[in-house]
Coordinates of C-alpha atoms in Angstrom, one line a residue:
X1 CA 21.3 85.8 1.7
X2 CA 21.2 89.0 4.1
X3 CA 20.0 92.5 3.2
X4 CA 22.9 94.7 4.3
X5 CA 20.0 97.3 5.4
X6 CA 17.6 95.6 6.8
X7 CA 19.7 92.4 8.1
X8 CA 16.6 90.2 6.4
X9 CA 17.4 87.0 5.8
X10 CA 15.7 85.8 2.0
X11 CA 16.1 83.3 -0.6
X12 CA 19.6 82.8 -2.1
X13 CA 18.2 82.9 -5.6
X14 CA 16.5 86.5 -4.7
X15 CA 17.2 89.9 -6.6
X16 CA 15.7 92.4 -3.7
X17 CA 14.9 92.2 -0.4
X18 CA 11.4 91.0 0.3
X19 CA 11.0 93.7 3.4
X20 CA 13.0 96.7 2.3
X21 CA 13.4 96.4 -1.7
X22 CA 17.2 96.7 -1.1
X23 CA 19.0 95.0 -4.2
X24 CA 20.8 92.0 -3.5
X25 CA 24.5 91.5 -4.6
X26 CA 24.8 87.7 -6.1
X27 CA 27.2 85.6 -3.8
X28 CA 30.5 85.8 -5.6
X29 CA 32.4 82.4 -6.3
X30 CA 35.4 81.3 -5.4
X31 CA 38.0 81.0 -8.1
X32 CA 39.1 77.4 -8.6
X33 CA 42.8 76.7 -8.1
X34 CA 43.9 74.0 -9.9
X35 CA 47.4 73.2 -7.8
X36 CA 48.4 69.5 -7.5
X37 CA 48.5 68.2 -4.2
X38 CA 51.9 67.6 -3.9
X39 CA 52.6 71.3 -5.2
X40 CA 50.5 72.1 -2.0
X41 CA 52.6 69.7 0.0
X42 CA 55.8 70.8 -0.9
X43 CA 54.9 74.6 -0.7
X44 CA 54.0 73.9 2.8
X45 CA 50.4 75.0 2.1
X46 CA 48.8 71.8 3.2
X47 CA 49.3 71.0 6.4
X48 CA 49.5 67.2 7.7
X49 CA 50.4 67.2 10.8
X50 CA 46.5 68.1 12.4
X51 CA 45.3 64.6 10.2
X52 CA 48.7 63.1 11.8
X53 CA 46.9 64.4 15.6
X54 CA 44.4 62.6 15.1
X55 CA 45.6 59.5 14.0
X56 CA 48.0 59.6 16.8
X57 CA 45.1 60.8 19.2
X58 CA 43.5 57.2 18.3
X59 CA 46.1 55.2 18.6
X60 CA 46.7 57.0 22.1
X61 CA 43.5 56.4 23.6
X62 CA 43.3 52.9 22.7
X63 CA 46.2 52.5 24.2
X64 CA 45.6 53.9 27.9
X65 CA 41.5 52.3 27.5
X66 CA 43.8 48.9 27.1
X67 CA 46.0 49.7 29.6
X68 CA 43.1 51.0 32.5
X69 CA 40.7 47.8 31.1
X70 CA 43.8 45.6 31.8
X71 CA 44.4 46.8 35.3
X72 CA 40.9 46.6 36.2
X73 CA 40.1 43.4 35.0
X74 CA 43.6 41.3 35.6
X75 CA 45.2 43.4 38.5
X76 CA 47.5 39.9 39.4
X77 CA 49.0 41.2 35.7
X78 CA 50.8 43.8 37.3
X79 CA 52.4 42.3 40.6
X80 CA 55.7 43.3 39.8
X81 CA 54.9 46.9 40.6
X82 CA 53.9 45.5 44.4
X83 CA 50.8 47.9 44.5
X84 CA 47.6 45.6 45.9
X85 CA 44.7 44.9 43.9
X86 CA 42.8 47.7 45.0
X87 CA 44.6 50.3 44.3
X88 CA 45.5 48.8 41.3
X89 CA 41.7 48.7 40.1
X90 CA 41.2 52.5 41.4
X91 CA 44.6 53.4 39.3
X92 CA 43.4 51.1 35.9
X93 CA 39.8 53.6 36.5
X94 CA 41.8 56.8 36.6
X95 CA 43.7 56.0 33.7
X96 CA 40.7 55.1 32.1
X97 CA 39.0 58.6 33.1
X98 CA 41.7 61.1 33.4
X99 CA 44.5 59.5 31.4
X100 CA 42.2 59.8 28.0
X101 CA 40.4 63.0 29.2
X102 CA 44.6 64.8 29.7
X103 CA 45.2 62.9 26.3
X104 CA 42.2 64.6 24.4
X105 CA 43.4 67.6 25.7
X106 CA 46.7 67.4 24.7
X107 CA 45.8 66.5 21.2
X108 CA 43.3 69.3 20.9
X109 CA 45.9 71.7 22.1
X110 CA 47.9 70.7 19.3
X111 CA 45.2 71.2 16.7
X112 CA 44.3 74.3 18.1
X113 CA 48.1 75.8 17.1
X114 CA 47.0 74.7 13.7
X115 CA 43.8 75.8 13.8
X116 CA 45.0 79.4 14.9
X117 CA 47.6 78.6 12.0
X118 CA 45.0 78.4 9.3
X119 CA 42.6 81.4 10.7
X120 CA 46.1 83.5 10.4
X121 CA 46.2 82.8 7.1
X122 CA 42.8 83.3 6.1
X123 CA 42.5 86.8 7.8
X124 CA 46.0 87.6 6.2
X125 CA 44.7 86.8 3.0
X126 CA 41.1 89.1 3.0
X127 CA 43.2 91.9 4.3
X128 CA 45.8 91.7 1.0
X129 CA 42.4 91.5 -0.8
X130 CA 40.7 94.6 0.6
X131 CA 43.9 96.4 0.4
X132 CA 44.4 95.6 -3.4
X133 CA 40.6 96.6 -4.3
X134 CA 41.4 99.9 -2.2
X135 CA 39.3 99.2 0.5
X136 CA 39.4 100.5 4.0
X137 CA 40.4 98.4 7.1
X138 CA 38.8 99.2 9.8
X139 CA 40.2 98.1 13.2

């Protein structure tokens, strides 16, 4: 835990600071909310579509690894699109490089919308909490 004078790290179970005798608040808990998942769910409170990224994300990248592994090892698999073997090989190693690294970052793109989603929320929520104790907000 961290003096708030003396920025002092010390022991969580500790009363004062061990440097400046400052007096230590005690970590407050979080209240337990007892809300059913599917009252979550249906409130639109838990989210599942950043668990349904990455699910898809996996499914994805197997995907275009099969599909670059496949060009590079059988390139006579894919005659009909008249390209030689070469450039068949070099296209089966830029999928395998490029198409998952533009993949990944689509996916994390995604994610980060909900990501900014849930930090929204979570800053919206401390500032109704300051402004019901009476608290100042300082920009």
């Amino acid at each position: 835990m961290k003096c708030p004078r003396c920025f002092t790290e010390n022991d969580v179970l500790a009363t004062k600071c061990s440097v400046c005798e400052q007096v230590l608040n005690a970590p407050r808990q979080k209240p337990v909310r007892y809300m059913s998942f599917y009252a979550e769910y249906f409130a639109f409170r838990e989210l599942v579509t950043p668990q349904l990224i990455k699910v898809i994300y996996f499914v994805g990248a197997c995907f275009i690894t099969a599909g670059g592994l496949l060009s590079i090892l059988s390139p006579d698999a894919l005659d009909d699109y008249m390209a030689g073997p070469i450039f068949t090989r070099l296209g089966g190693i830029a999928a395998l490089v490029m198409g998952n690294l533009v993949w990944r970052i689509m996916c994390e793109g995604a994610i980060l919308l909900f990501s900014l989603h849930e930090l929204l929320v979570s800053i919206d929520t401390r500032a109704g909490l300051l402004v019901r104790q009476g608290k100042r907000i300082e920009p």
